[in-house]
XYZ file of C-alpha atoms in Angstrom:
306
model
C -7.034 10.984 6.906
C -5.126 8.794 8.911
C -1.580 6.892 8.725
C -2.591 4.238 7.393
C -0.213 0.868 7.722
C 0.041 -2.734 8.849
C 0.152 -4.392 12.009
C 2.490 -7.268 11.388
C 1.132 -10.185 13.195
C 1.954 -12.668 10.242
C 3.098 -16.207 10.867
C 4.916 -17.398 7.876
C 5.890 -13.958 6.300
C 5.678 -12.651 3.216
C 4.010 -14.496 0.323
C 6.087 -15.394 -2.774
C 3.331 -16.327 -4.699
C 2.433 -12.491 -4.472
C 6.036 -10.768 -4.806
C 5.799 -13.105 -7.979
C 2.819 -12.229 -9.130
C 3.714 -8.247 -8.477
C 7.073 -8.990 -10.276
C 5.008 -10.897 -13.209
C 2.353 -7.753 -13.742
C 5.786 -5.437 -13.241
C 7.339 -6.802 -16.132
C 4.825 -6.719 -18.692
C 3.791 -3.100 -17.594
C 7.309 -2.073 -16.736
C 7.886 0.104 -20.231
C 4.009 1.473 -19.936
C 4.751 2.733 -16.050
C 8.117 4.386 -17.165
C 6.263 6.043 -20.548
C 3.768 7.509 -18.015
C 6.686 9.127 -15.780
C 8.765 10.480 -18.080
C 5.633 12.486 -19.960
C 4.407 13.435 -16.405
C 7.754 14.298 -15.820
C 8.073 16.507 -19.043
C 4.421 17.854 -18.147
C 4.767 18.942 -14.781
C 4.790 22.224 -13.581
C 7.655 22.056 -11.652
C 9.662 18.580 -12.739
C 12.777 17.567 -10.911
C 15.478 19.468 -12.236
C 17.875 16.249 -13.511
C 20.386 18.861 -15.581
C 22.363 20.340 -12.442
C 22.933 16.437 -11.650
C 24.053 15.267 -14.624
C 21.381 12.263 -14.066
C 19.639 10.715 -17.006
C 15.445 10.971 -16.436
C 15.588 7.481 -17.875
C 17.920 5.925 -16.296
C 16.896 6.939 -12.618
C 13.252 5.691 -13.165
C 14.733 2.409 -14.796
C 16.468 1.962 -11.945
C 13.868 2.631 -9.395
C 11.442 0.370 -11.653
C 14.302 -2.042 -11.063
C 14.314 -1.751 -7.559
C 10.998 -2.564 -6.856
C 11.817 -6.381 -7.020
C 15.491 -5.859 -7.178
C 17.089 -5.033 -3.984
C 20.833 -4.397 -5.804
C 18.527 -1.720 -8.100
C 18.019 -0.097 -4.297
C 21.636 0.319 -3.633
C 22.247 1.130 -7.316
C 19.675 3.557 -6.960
C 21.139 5.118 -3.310
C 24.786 5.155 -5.006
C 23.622 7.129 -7.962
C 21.537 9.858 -6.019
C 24.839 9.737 -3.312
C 27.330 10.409 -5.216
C 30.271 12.288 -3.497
C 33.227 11.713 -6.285
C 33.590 15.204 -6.846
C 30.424 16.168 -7.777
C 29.039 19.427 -7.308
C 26.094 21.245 -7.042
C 25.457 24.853 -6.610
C 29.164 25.348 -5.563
C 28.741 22.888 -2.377
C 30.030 18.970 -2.847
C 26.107 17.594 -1.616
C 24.650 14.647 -3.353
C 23.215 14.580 -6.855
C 19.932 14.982 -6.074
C 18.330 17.277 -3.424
C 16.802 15.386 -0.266
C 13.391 16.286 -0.957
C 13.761 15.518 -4.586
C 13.974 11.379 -3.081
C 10.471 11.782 -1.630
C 9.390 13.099 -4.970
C 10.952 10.404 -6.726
C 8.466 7.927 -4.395
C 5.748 10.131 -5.171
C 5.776 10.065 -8.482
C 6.952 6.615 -9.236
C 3.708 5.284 -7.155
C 1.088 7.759 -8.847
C 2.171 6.117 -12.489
C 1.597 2.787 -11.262
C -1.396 3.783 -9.456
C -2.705 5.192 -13.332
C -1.161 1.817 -14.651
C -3.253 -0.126 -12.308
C -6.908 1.684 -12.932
C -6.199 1.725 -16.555
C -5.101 -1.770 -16.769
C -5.971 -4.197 -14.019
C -9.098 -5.704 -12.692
C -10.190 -3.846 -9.494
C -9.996 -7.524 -7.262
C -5.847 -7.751 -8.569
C -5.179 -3.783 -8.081
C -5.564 -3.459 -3.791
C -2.736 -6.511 -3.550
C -0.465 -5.364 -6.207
C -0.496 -1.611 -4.882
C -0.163 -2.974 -1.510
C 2.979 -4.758 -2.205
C 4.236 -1.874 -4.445
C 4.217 0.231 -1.492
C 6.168 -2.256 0.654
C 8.764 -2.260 -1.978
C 8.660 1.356 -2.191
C 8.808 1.931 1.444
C 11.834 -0.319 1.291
C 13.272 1.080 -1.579
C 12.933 4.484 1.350
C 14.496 2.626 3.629
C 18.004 2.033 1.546
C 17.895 5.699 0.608
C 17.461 6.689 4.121
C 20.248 4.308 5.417
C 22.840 5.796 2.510
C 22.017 9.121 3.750
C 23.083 8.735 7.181
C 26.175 7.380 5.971
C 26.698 10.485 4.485
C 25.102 12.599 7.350
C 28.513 14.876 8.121
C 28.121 15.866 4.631
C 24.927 17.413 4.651
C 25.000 19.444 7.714
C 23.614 22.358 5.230
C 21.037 20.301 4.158
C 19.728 19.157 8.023
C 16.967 21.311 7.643
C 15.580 19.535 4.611
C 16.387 16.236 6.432
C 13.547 15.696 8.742
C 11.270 15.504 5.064
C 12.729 12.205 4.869
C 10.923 10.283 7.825
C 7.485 11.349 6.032
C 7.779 9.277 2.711
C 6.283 6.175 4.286
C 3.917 8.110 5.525
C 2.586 10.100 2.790
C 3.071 7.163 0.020
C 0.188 5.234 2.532
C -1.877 7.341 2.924
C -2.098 8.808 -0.689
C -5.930 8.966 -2.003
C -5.805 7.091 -4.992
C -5.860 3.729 -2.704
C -9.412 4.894 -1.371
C -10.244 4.452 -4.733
C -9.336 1.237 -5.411
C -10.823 0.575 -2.203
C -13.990 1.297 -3.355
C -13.630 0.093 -6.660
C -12.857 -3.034 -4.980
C -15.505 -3.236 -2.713
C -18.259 -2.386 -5.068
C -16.904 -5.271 -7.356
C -17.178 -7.997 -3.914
C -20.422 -6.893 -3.523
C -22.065 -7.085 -6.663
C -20.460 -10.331 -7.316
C -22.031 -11.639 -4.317
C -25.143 -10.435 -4.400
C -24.857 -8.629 -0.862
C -27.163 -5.432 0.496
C -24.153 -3.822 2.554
C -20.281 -3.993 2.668
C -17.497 -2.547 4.749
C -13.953 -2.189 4.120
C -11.616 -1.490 7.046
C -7.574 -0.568 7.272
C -5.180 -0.619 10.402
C -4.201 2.388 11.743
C 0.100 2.028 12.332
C -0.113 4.674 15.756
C -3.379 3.545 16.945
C -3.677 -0.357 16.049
C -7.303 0.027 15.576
C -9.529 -0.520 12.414
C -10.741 2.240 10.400
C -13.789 2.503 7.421
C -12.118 2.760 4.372
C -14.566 2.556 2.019
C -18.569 1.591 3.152
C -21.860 1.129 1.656
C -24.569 0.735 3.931
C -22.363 -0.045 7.151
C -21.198 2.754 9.134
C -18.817 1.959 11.646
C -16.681 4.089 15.196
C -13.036 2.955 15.085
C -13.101 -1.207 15.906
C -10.078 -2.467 18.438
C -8.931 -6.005 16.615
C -8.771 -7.626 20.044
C -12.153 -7.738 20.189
C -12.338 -9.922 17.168
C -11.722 -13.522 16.428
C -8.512 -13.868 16.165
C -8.326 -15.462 12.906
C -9.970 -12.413 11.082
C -6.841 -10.453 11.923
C -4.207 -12.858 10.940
C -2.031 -12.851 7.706
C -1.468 -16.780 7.407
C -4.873 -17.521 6.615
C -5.032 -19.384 3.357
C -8.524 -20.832 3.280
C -11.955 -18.713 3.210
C -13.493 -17.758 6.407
C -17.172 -19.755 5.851
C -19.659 -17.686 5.896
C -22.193 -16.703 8.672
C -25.396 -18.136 7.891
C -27.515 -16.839 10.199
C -26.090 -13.799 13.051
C -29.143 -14.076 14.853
C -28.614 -18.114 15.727
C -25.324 -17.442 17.340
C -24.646 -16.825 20.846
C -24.096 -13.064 21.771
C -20.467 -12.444 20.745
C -18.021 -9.030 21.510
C -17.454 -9.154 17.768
C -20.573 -8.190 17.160
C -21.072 -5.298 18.608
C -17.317 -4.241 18.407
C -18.685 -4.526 14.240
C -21.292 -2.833 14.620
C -23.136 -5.413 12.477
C -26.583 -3.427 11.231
C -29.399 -4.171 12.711
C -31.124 -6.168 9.435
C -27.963 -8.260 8.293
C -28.970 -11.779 8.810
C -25.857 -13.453 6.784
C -22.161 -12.434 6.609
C -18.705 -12.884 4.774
C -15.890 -12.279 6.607
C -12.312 -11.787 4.314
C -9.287 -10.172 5.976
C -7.403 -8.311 3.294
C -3.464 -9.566 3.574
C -0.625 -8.960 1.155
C 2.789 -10.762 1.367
C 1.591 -12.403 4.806
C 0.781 -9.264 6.688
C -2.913 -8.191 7.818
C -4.244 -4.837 6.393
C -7.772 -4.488 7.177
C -11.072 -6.893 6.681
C -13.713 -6.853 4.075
C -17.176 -7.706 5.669
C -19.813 -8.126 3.230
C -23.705 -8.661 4.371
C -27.308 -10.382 3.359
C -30.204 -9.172 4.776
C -31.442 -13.198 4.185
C -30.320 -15.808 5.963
C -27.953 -18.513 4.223
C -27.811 -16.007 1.111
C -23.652 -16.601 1.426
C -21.971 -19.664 -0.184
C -18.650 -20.627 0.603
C -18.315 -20.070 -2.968
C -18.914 -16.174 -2.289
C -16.180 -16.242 0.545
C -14.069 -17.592 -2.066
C -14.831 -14.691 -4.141
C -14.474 -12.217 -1.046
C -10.820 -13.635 -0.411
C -10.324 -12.720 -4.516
C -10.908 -9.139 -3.730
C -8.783 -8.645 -0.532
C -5.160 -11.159 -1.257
């Protein structure tokens, strides 16, 4: 599967409406997520060995709970899994908590929210709340990364675990349990609206290009967003995109064939999916009758993808 990620073309940045919505279903599901890690954590085959570190189970998770909206929790966090006052491990002054352990500590943080989410949350809330959980999580990545080059003389006998590091963004996106929720969320949009086919597309980070994430009915070769209208691929966009009554009116367009519209769609929603002002992807639903789409249905579209 690809890398999936964001192209950040937003205009206004991120939302606050949605950090405080993520922050609002955080709190009431904060003790739930951490119950989940710690029996995972007690279940697993091999669990993070916390004794050698002298780190509480509790405590770290709290912390990187915390961290999600709490940028303080981050350094916290980094200061905690860093610490050099005399500590040792093995024999060797290195920081509490192997390198590799910190991508497992991402890992296993998202896949309890992840079960959180699908046990919990309506399929049309879960893609923007796990979408901005894995911006904080990446950034949470980001202030562990930075400590650790701080630190870099010290772990000369650790450079070989180093280069794991750079891959945490990378595996945390692409991890399969957001296909799922893809899907979920797509099949929701398009029973709601009474549509025959639906597509669900992500941008690629290397490539900048569109990829299916989850289809029915709609297959679809990699799309370039430039061929688009440019307000499909924006992350600003507040109001609905109204729908297309009737494709076969319309002057021939490149977005058409760069969507590879099928042949017996007559009527089309168009909702880019965008969380904390950046563009993701699109959700294009279809009707093989003309006018079958209200602007009421975009408005249910846009439900599924913000």
């Amino acid at each position: 599967m690809m890398a999936m990620a964001v192209k950040t073309n937003s205009k206004s940045g991120p939302s606050s409406s949605q950090a405080k919505h993520f922050e609002q279903w955080l709190s009431e599901h904060r003790e739930s997520i951490l119950r989940r890690r710690l029996d995972g954590q007690a279940a697993a085959e091999q669990p993070i060995n916390f004794a050698d570190s002298e780190l509480d189970p509790s405590d770290v998770y709290g912390t990187l709970l915390r961290a999600l909206t709490d940028r303080s929790a981050a350094e916290e966090l980094a200061s905690a899994l860093f610490s050099w006052d005399g500590r040792t491990v093995s024999g060797r002054d290195t920081p509490a908590l192997h390198t590799n352990t910190w991508y497992t500590l991402l890992k296993d943080m998202r896949q309890s929210i992840v079960a959180e989410l699908q046990a919990t949350t309506p399929a049309e809330q879960s893609i923007g709340l796990l979408l901005t959980a894995n911006d904080a999580l990446d950034r949470i990545f980001l202030t562990l990364n930075s400590s650790s080059q701080q630190q870099v003389e010290r772990l000369t006998q650790e450079r070989d675990h180093f280069e794991s590091l750079y891959i945490v963004t990378h595996e945390i996106a692409t991890n399969l349990d957001l296909d799922r929720v893809a899907r979920s969320a797509l099949d929701g949009a398009i029973k709601t609206t009474g549509a025959d086919v639906g597509l669900a597309l992500i941008i690629d980070r290397e490539s900048e290009r569109l990829f299916s994430w989850a289809s029915t009915g709609w297959e679809v070769s990699p799309i370039e967003p430039e061929n688009l209208p440019d307000d499909w691929t924006q992350g600003w966009r507040d109001e609905p995109i109204p729908p297309i009554e009737d494709i076969a009116a319309l002057p021939k367009a490149e977005w058409r064939t760069a969507l590879q519209v099928p042949p017996t769609v007559s009527a089309l929603i168009i909702a880019p999916i965008v969380t904390n002002g950046e563009f993701y992807g699109l959700l294009a639903l279809g009707s093989q009758q003309e006018n079958h789409f209200t602007i009421d249905d975009a408005s249910i579209a846009v439900s599924y993808t913000h």
